[in-house]
């Protein structure tokens, strides 16, 4: 990591030029992608074609809060893009990330409707919650590679939760059971 500090190591005008913020920062940290955390944790959010960078960043933040890792398929938003970085609130620098197929454990596909209610599932050992894009969901070939399909029970006429909310609820359920 390298720090660029306005007025000390770089001209303030240069920081203002590269900033996407309305008020330029006084300090920018430069990281190399290879320095971001890699590895595995007992709980993982595996994201399939989640293209919205805000959702990817929010899911990184949720994974950080609940001690999980993240696995990304091709077609996911760049976790180092400006919107994903902002949404992650720094979690991108703490949460281990790996490829979608590298995530190991019991694969639980989160589907909007028709799956086993999440509170009824056994959630022991390594768990991989598989989440699809909001528009497309999970394709049949990805669903076949999962051990079970689960849905988050909802009341009322709700169509479904967005992918970031669904991933967060699933991690909370896992953490709640682990604490009992």
PDB file of N, CA, C and O in Angstrom, residues 38-98:
ATOM      1  N   UNK A  38      -7.079 -12.973   0.215  1.00  0.00           N
ATOM      2  CA  UNK A  38      -7.507 -14.189  -0.475  1.00  0.00           C
ATOM      3  C   UNK A  38      -7.668 -15.268   0.590  1.00  0.00           C
ATOM      4  O   UNK A  38      -7.134 -15.169   1.676  1.00  0.00           O
ATOM      5  N   UNK A  39      -8.395 -16.313   0.259  1.00  0.00           N
ATOM      6  CA  UNK A  39      -8.498 -17.426   1.200  1.00  0.00           C
ATOM      7  C   UNK A  39      -9.929 -17.835   1.439  1.00  0.00           C
ATOM      8  O   UNK A  39     -10.835 -17.445   0.702  1.00  0.00           O
ATOM      9  N   UNK A  40     -10.096 -18.642   2.476  1.00  0.00           N
ATOM     10  CA  UNK A  40     -11.396 -19.250   2.771  1.00  0.00           C
ATOM     11  C   UNK A  40     -11.810 -18.970   4.210  1.00  0.00           C
ATOM     12  O   UNK A  40     -10.967 -18.773   5.084  1.00  0.00           O
ATOM     13  N   UNK A  41     -13.094 -18.968   4.414  1.00  0.00           N
ATOM     14  CA  UNK A  41     -13.692 -18.905   5.745  1.00  0.00           C
ATOM     15  C   UNK A  41     -14.810 -19.942   5.784  1.00  0.00           C
ATOM     16  O   UNK A  41     -15.286 -20.376   4.731  1.00  0.00           O
ATOM     17  N   UNK A  42     -15.275 -20.336   6.965  1.00  0.00           N
ATOM     18  CA  UNK A  42     -16.318 -21.368   7.052  1.00  0.00           C
ATOM     19  C   UNK A  42     -17.647 -20.986   6.393  1.00  0.00           C
ATOM     20  O   UNK A  42     -18.402 -21.851   5.978  1.00  0.00           O
ATOM     21  N   UNK A  43     -17.916 -19.707   6.286  1.00  0.00           N
ATOM     22  CA  UNK A  43     -19.132 -19.235   5.602  1.00  0.00           C
ATOM     23  C   UNK A  43     -18.700 -18.391   4.408  1.00  0.00           C
ATOM     24  O   UNK A  43     -17.764 -17.595   4.504  1.00  0.00           O
ATOM     25  N   UNK A  44     -19.399 -18.582   3.294  1.00  0.00           N
ATOM     26  CA  UNK A  44     -19.068 -17.850   2.065  1.00  0.00           C
ATOM     27  C   UNK A  44     -20.341 -17.414   1.370  1.00  0.00           C
ATOM     28  O   UNK A  44     -21.326 -18.153   1.337  1.00  0.00           O
ATOM     29  N   UNK A  45     -20.312 -16.221   0.807  1.00  0.00           N
ATOM     30  CA  UNK A  45     -21.341 -15.764  -0.127  1.00  0.00           C
ATOM     31  C   UNK A  45     -20.772 -15.945  -1.522  1.00  0.00           C
ATOM     32  O   UNK A  45     -19.784 -15.297  -1.875  1.00  0.00           O
ATOM     33  N   UNK A  46     -21.355 -16.838  -2.310  1.00  0.00           N
ATOM     34  CA  UNK A  46     -20.906 -17.069  -3.681  1.00  0.00           C
ATOM     35  C   UNK A  46     -21.850 -16.314  -4.610  1.00  0.00           C
ATOM     36  O   UNK A  46     -23.047 -16.609  -4.668  1.00  0.00           O
ATOM     37  N   UNK A  47     -21.330 -15.333  -5.329  1.00  0.00           N
ATOM     38  CA  UNK A  47     -22.144 -14.443  -6.154  1.00  0.00           C
ATOM     39  C   UNK A  47     -22.046 -14.842  -7.620  1.00  0.00           C
ATOM     40  O   UNK A  47     -20.954 -14.906  -8.181  1.00  0.00           O
ATOM     41  N   UNK A  48     -23.205 -15.101  -8.235  1.00  0.00           N
ATOM     42  CA  UNK A  48     -23.276 -15.480  -9.639  1.00  0.00           C
ATOM     43  C   UNK A  48     -23.806 -14.314 -10.456  1.00  0.00           C
ATOM     44  O   UNK A  48     -24.970 -13.950 -10.326  1.00  0.00           O
ATOM     45  N   UNK A  49     -22.959 -13.696 -11.248  1.00  0.00           N
ATOM     46  CA  UNK A  49     -23.319 -12.619 -12.169  1.00  0.00           C
ATOM     47  C   UNK A  49     -24.025 -11.448 -11.477  1.00  0.00           C
ATOM     48  O   UNK A  49     -24.937 -10.846 -12.048  1.00  0.00           O
ATOM     49  N   UNK A  50     -23.611 -11.111 -10.270  1.00  0.00           N
ATOM     50  CA  UNK A  50     -24.154  -9.944  -9.570  1.00  0.00           C
ATOM     51  C   UNK A  50     -23.434  -8.724 -10.152  1.00  0.00           C
ATOM     52  O   UNK A  50     -22.287  -8.443  -9.814  1.00  0.00           O
ATOM     53  N   UNK A  51     -24.120  -8.043 -11.059  1.00  0.00           N
ATOM     54  CA  UNK A  51     -23.484  -6.987 -11.852  1.00  0.00           C
ATOM     55  C   UNK A  51     -23.543  -5.608 -11.208  1.00  0.00           C
ATOM     56  O   UNK A  51     -22.778  -4.726 -11.591  1.00  0.00           O
ATOM     57  N   UNK A  52     -24.418  -5.405 -10.242  1.00  0.00           N
ATOM     58  CA  UNK A  52     -24.531  -4.085  -9.627  1.00  0.00           C
ATOM     59  C   UNK A  52     -23.396  -3.906  -8.611  1.00  0.00           C
ATOM     60  O   UNK A  52     -23.324  -4.644  -7.621  1.00  0.00           O
ATOM     61  N   UNK A  53     -22.504  -2.935  -8.833  1.00  0.00           N
ATOM     62  CA  UNK A  53     -21.377  -2.765  -7.923  1.00  0.00           C
ATOM     63  C   UNK A  53     -21.801  -2.389  -6.500  1.00  0.00           C
ATOM     64  O   UNK A  53     -21.126  -2.752  -5.538  1.00  0.00           O
ATOM     65  N   UNK A  54     -22.926  -1.707  -6.361  1.00  0.00           N
ATOM     66  CA  UNK A  54     -23.418  -1.381  -5.022  1.00  0.00           C
ATOM     67  C   UNK A  54     -23.787  -2.635  -4.250  1.00  0.00           C
ATOM     68  O   UNK A  54     -23.524  -2.747  -3.048  1.00  0.00           O
ATOM     69  N   UNK A  55     -24.389  -3.606  -4.932  1.00  0.00           N
ATOM     70  CA  UNK A  55     -24.730  -4.872  -4.273  1.00  0.00           C
ATOM     71  C   UNK A  55     -23.480  -5.668  -3.920  1.00  0.00           C
ATOM     72  O   UNK A  55     -23.390  -6.250  -2.834  1.00  0.00           O
ATOM     73  N   UNK A  56     -22.496  -5.704  -4.815  1.00  0.00           N
ATOM     74  CA  UNK A  56     -21.251  -6.420  -4.519  1.00  0.00           C
ATOM     75  C   UNK A  56     -20.568  -5.799  -3.309  1.00  0.00           C
ATOM     76  O   UNK A  56     -20.146  -6.498  -2.386  1.00  0.00           O
ATOM     77  N   UNK A  57     -20.480  -4.477  -3.267  1.00  0.00           N
ATOM     78  CA  UNK A  57     -19.865  -3.799  -2.130  1.00  0.00           C
ATOM     79  C   UNK A  57     -20.630  -4.025  -0.839  1.00  0.00           C
ATOM     80  O   UNK A  57     -20.035  -4.263   0.219  1.00  0.00           O
ATOM     81  N   UNK A  58     -21.948  -3.970  -0.904  1.00  0.00           N
ATOM     82  CA  UNK A  58     -22.772  -4.205   0.288  1.00  0.00           C
ATOM     83  C   UNK A  58     -22.603  -5.631   0.791  1.00  0.00           C
ATOM     84  O   UNK A  58     -22.522  -5.873   2.004  1.00  0.00           O
ATOM     85  N   UNK A  59     -22.531  -6.593  -0.119  1.00  0.00           N
ATOM     86  CA  UNK A  59     -22.330  -7.989   0.292  1.00  0.00           C
ATOM     87  C   UNK A  59     -20.943  -8.201   0.900  1.00  0.00           C
ATOM     88  O   UNK A  59     -20.789  -8.978   1.844  1.00  0.00           O
ATOM     89  N   UNK A  60     -19.939  -7.497   0.412  1.00  0.00           N
ATOM     90  CA  UNK A  60     -18.619  -7.539   1.057  1.00  0.00           C
ATOM     91  C   UNK A  60     -18.717  -7.005   2.480  1.00  0.00           C
ATOM     92  O   UNK A  60     -18.135  -7.566   3.415  1.00  0.00           O
ATOM     93  N   UNK A  61     -19.458  -5.933   2.653  1.00  0.00           N
ATOM     94  CA  UNK A  61     -19.629  -5.330   3.977  1.00  0.00           C
ATOM     95  C   UNK A  61     -20.366  -6.283   4.921  1.00  0.00           C
ATOM     96  O   UNK A  61     -19.993  -6.442   6.085  1.00  0.00           O
ATOM     97  N   UNK A  62     -21.389  -6.967   4.414  1.00  0.00           N
ATOM     98  CA  UNK A  62     -22.116  -7.950   5.230  1.00  0.00           C
ATOM     99  C   UNK A  62     -21.214  -9.126   5.580  1.00  0.00           C
ATOM    100  O   UNK A  62     -21.231  -9.617   6.717  1.00  0.00           O
ATOM    101  N   UNK A  63     -20.435  -9.605   4.603  1.00  0.00           N
ATOM    102  CA  UNK A  63     -19.510 -10.703   4.865  1.00  0.00           C
ATOM    103  C   UNK A  63     -18.520 -10.307   5.962  1.00  0.00           C
ATOM    104  O   UNK A  63     -18.210 -11.107   6.849  1.00  0.00           O
ATOM    105  N   UNK A  64     -18.047  -9.080   5.923  1.00  0.00           N
ATOM    106  CA  UNK A  64     -17.130  -8.578   6.943  1.00  0.00           C
ATOM    107  C   UNK A  64     -17.805  -8.589   8.319  1.00  0.00           C
ATOM    108  O   UNK A  64     -17.217  -9.023   9.306  1.00  0.00           O
ATOM    109  N   UNK A  65     -19.040  -8.147   8.370  1.00  0.00           N
ATOM    110  CA  UNK A  65     -19.757  -8.073   9.648  1.00  0.00           C
ATOM    111  C   UNK A  65     -19.971  -9.448  10.273  1.00  0.00           C
ATOM    112  O   UNK A  65     -19.988  -9.577  11.499  1.00  0.00           O
ATOM    113  N   UNK A  66     -20.133 -10.474   9.434  1.00  0.00           N
ATOM    114  CA  UNK A  66     -20.446 -11.808   9.947  1.00  0.00           C
ATOM    115  C   UNK A  66     -19.296 -12.800   9.787  1.00  0.00           C
ATOM    116  O   UNK A  66     -19.480 -14.004   9.962  1.00  0.00           O
ATOM    117  N   UNK A  67     -18.109 -12.329   9.465  1.00  0.00           N
ATOM    118  CA  UNK A  67     -16.940 -13.198   9.401  1.00  0.00           C
ATOM    119  C   UNK A  67     -16.946 -14.178   8.241  1.00  0.00           C
ATOM    120  O   UNK A  67     -16.389 -15.267   8.348  1.00  0.00           O
ATOM    121  N   UNK A  68     -17.549 -13.807   7.133  1.00  0.00           N
ATOM    122  CA  UNK A  68     -17.640 -14.688   5.963  1.00  0.00           C
ATOM    123  C   UNK A  68     -16.665 -14.242   4.878  1.00  0.00           C
ATOM    124  O   UNK A  68     -16.103 -13.151   4.934  1.00  0.00           O
ATOM    125  N   UNK A  69     -16.505 -15.097   3.887  1.00  0.00           N
ATOM    126  CA  UNK A  69     -15.744 -14.763   2.698  1.00  0.00           C
ATOM    127  C   UNK A  69     -16.697 -14.541   1.541  1.00  0.00           C
ATOM    128  O   UNK A  69     -17.913 -14.741   1.666  1.00  0.00           O
ATOM    129  N   UNK A  70     -16.157 -14.158   0.398  1.00  0.00           N
ATOM    130  CA  UNK A  70     -16.950 -13.936  -0.805  1.00  0.00           C
ATOM    131  C   UNK A  70     -16.277 -14.653  -1.963  1.00  0.00           C
ATOM    132  O   UNK A  70     -15.049 -14.654  -2.073  1.00  0.00           O
ATOM    133  N   UNK A  71     -17.098 -15.269  -2.804  1.00  0.00           N
ATOM    134  CA  UNK A  71     -16.617 -15.916  -4.022  1.00  0.00           C
ATOM    135  C   UNK A  71     -17.355 -15.284  -5.193  1.00  0.00           C
ATOM    136  O   UNK A  71     -18.581 -15.150  -5.155  1.00  0.00           O
ATOM    137  N   UNK A  72     -16.617 -14.891  -6.218  1.00  0.00           N
ATOM    138  CA  UNK A  72     -17.205 -14.171  -7.353  1.00  0.00           C
ATOM    139  C   UNK A  72     -17.088 -14.978  -8.641  1.00  0.00           C
ATOM    140  O   UNK A  72     -16.031 -15.520  -8.947  1.00  0.00           O
ATOM    141  N   UNK A  73     -18.192 -15.013  -9.397  1.00  0.00           N
ATOM    142  CA  UNK A  73     -18.159 -15.612 -10.733  1.00  0.00           C
ATOM    143  C   UNK A  73     -17.700 -14.558 -11.728  1.00  0.00           C
ATOM    144  O   UNK A  73     -17.699 -13.358 -11.431  1.00  0.00           O
ATOM    145  N   UNK A  74     -17.355 -15.014 -12.917  1.00  0.00           N
ATOM    146  CA  UNK A  74     -17.165 -14.077 -14.018  1.00  0.00           C
ATOM    147  C   UNK A  74     -18.509 -13.382 -14.217  1.00  0.00           C
ATOM    148  O   UNK A  74     -19.561 -13.969 -13.968  1.00  0.00           O
ATOM    149  N   UNK A  75     -18.486 -12.145 -14.636  1.00  0.00           N
ATOM    150  CA  UNK A  75     -19.728 -11.415 -14.847  1.00  0.00           C
ATOM    151  C   UNK A  75     -20.194 -10.627 -13.639  1.00  0.00           C
ATOM    152  O   UNK A  75     -21.186  -9.906 -13.719  1.00  0.00           O
ATOM    153  N   UNK A  76     -19.493 -10.752 -12.512  1.00  0.00           N
ATOM    154  CA  UNK A  76     -19.819  -9.922 -11.348  1.00  0.00           C
ATOM    155  C   UNK A  76     -19.168  -8.555 -11.520  1.00  0.00           C
ATOM    156  O   UNK A  76     -18.178  -8.402 -12.242  1.00  0.00           O
ATOM    157  N   UNK A  77     -19.725  -7.577 -10.839  1.00  0.00           N
ATOM    158  CA  UNK A  77     -19.144  -6.232 -10.854  1.00  0.00           C
ATOM    159  C   UNK A  77     -17.738  -6.284 -10.257  1.00  0.00           C
ATOM    160  O   UNK A  77     -17.434  -7.123  -9.399  1.00  0.00           O
ATOM    161  N   UNK A  78     -16.905  -5.372 -10.704  1.00  0.00           N
ATOM    162  CA  UNK A  78     -15.538  -5.255 -10.205  1.00  0.00           C
ATOM    163  C   UNK A  78     -15.570  -4.754  -8.768  1.00  0.00           C
ATOM    164  O   UNK A  78     -16.034  -3.642  -8.494  1.00  0.00           O
ATOM    165  N   UNK A  79     -15.070  -5.562  -7.849  1.00  0.00           N
ATOM    166  CA  UNK A  79     -15.115  -5.178  -6.434  1.00  0.00           C
ATOM    167  C   UNK A  79     -14.207  -4.010  -6.124  1.00  0.00           C
ATOM    168  O   UNK A  79     -14.306  -3.397  -5.066  1.00  0.00           O
ATOM    169  N   UNK A  80     -13.323  -3.635  -7.062  1.00  0.00           N
ATOM    170  CA  UNK A  80     -12.453  -2.479  -6.838  1.00  0.00           C
ATOM    171  C   UNK A  80     -12.929  -1.238  -7.589  1.00  0.00           C
ATOM    172  O   UNK A  80     -12.245  -0.214  -7.571  1.00  0.00           O
ATOM    173  N   UNK A  81     -14.094  -1.314  -8.225  1.00  0.00           N
ATOM    174  CA  UNK A  81     -14.664  -0.139  -8.879  1.00  0.00           C
ATOM    175  C   UNK A  81     -15.116   0.862  -7.832  1.00  0.00           C
ATOM    176  O   UNK A  81     -15.384   0.509  -6.685  1.00  0.00           O
ATOM    177  N   UNK A  82     -15.221   2.149  -8.196  1.00  0.00           N
ATOM    178  CA  UNK A  82     -15.550   3.186  -7.213  1.00  0.00           C
ATOM    179  C   UNK A  82     -16.839   2.924  -6.428  1.00  0.00           C
ATOM    180  O   UNK A  82     -16.870   3.084  -5.208  1.00  0.00           O
ATOM    181  N   UNK A  83     -17.909   2.511  -7.087  1.00  0.00           N
ATOM    182  CA  UNK A  83     -19.180   2.302  -6.390  1.00  0.00           C
ATOM    183  C   UNK A  83     -19.104   1.108  -5.433  1.00  0.00           C
ATOM    184  O   UNK A  83     -19.595   1.164  -4.309  1.00  0.00           O
ATOM    185  N   UNK A  84     -18.461   0.021  -5.855  1.00  0.00           N
ATOM    186  CA  UNK A  84     -18.313  -1.145  -4.983  1.00  0.00           C
ATOM    187  C   UNK A  84     -17.418  -0.818  -3.788  1.00  0.00           C
ATOM    188  O   UNK A  84     -17.718  -1.216  -2.662  1.00  0.00           O
ATOM    189  N   UNK A  85     -16.352  -0.082  -4.030  1.00  0.00           N
ATOM    190  CA  UNK A  85     -15.466   0.305  -2.931  1.00  0.00           C
ATOM    191  C   UNK A  85     -16.207   1.132  -1.892  1.00  0.00           C
ATOM    192  O   UNK A  85     -16.087   0.886  -0.687  1.00  0.00           O
ATOM    193  N   UNK A  86     -16.974   2.113  -2.362  1.00  0.00           N
ATOM    194  CA  UNK A  86     -17.730   2.950  -1.416  1.00  0.00           C
ATOM    195  C   UNK A  86     -18.746   2.114  -0.646  1.00  0.00           C
ATOM    196  O   UNK A  86     -18.872   2.242   0.571  1.00  0.00           O
ATOM    197  N   UNK A  87     -19.465   1.244  -1.336  1.00  0.00           N
ATOM    198  CA  UNK A  87     -20.489   0.432  -0.668  1.00  0.00           C
ATOM    199  C   UNK A  87     -19.870  -0.548   0.328  1.00  0.00           C
ATOM    200  O   UNK A  87     -20.489  -0.883   1.332  1.00  0.00           O
ATOM    201  N   UNK A  88     -18.656  -0.990   0.072  1.00  0.00           N
ATOM    202  CA  UNK A  88     -18.017  -1.957   0.984  1.00  0.00           C
ATOM    203  C   UNK A  88     -17.522  -1.297   2.272  1.00  0.00           C
ATOM    204  O   UNK A  88     -17.245  -1.997   3.246  1.00  0.00           O
ATOM    205  N   UNK A  89     -17.408   0.003   2.270  1.00  0.00           N
ATOM    206  CA  UNK A  89     -16.938   0.739   3.455  1.00  0.00           C
ATOM    207  C   UNK A  89     -15.627   0.166   4.001  1.00  0.00           C
ATOM    208  O   UNK A  89     -15.424   0.048   5.200  1.00  0.00           O
ATOM    209  N   UNK A  90     -14.728  -0.224   3.100  1.00  0.00           N
ATOM    210  CA  UNK A  90     -13.421  -0.736   3.502  1.00  0.00           C
ATOM    211  C   UNK A  90     -13.360  -2.243   3.671  1.00  0.00           C
ATOM    212  O   UNK A  90     -12.279  -2.800   3.855  1.00  0.00           O
ATOM    213  N   UNK A  91     -14.495  -2.921   3.612  1.00  0.00           N
ATOM    214  CA  UNK A  91     -14.504  -4.380   3.795  1.00  0.00           C
ATOM    215  C   UNK A  91     -13.695  -5.093   2.726  1.00  0.00           C
ATOM    216  O   UNK A  91     -13.156  -6.176   2.968  1.00  0.00           O
ATOM    217  N   UNK A  92     -13.567  -4.492   1.549  1.00  0.00           N
ATOM    218  CA  UNK A  92     -12.796  -5.108   0.458  1.00  0.00           C
ATOM    219  C   UNK A  92     -11.348  -5.357   0.890  1.00  0.00           C
ATOM    220  O   UNK A  92     -10.694  -6.252   0.360  1.00  0.00           O
ATOM    221  N   UNK A  93     -10.862  -4.625   1.875  1.00  0.00           N
ATOM    222  CA  UNK A  93      -9.490  -4.782   2.350  1.00  0.00           C
ATOM    223  C   UNK A  93      -9.383  -5.796   3.487  1.00  0.00           C
ATOM    224  O   UNK A  93      -8.276  -6.066   3.961  1.00  0.00           O
ATOM    225  N   UNK A  94     -10.531  -6.363   3.935  1.00  0.00           N
ATOM    226  CA  UNK A  94     -10.526  -7.317   5.049  1.00  0.00           C
ATOM    227  C   UNK A  94     -11.127  -8.684   4.701  1.00  0.00           C
ATOM    228  O   UNK A  94     -10.821  -9.672   5.353  1.00  0.00           O
ATOM    229  N   UNK A  95     -12.012  -8.732   3.723  1.00  0.00           N
ATOM    230  CA  UNK A  95     -12.749  -9.961   3.413  1.00  0.00           C
ATOM    231  C   UNK A  95     -12.004 -10.769   2.351  1.00  0.00           C
ATOM    232  O   UNK A  95     -11.718 -10.245   1.275  1.00  0.00           O
ATOM    233  N   UNK A  96     -11.711 -12.036   2.643  1.00  0.00           N
ATOM    234  CA  UNK A  96     -11.057 -12.857   1.616  1.00  0.00           C
ATOM    235  C   UNK A  96     -12.010 -13.142   0.456  1.00  0.00           C
ATOM    236  O   UNK A  96     -13.188 -13.442   0.660  1.00  0.00           O
ATOM    237  N   UNK A  97     -11.479 -13.019  -0.753  1.00  0.00           N
ATOM    238  CA  UNK A  97     -12.265 -13.221  -1.972  1.00  0.00           C
ATOM    239  C   UNK A  97     -11.569 -14.294  -2.802  1.00  0.00           C
ATOM    240  O   UNK A  97     -10.344 -14.376  -2.830  1.00  0.00           O
ATOM    241  N   UNK A  98     -12.384 -15.112  -3.450  1.00  0.00           N
ATOM    242  CA  UNK A  98     -11.852 -16.127  -4.360  1.00  0.00           C
ATOM    243  C   UNK A  98     -12.837 -16.353  -5.487  1.00  0.00           C
ATOM    244  O   UNK A  98     -13.892 -15.738  -5.528  1.00  0.00           O
TER     245      UNK A  98
END
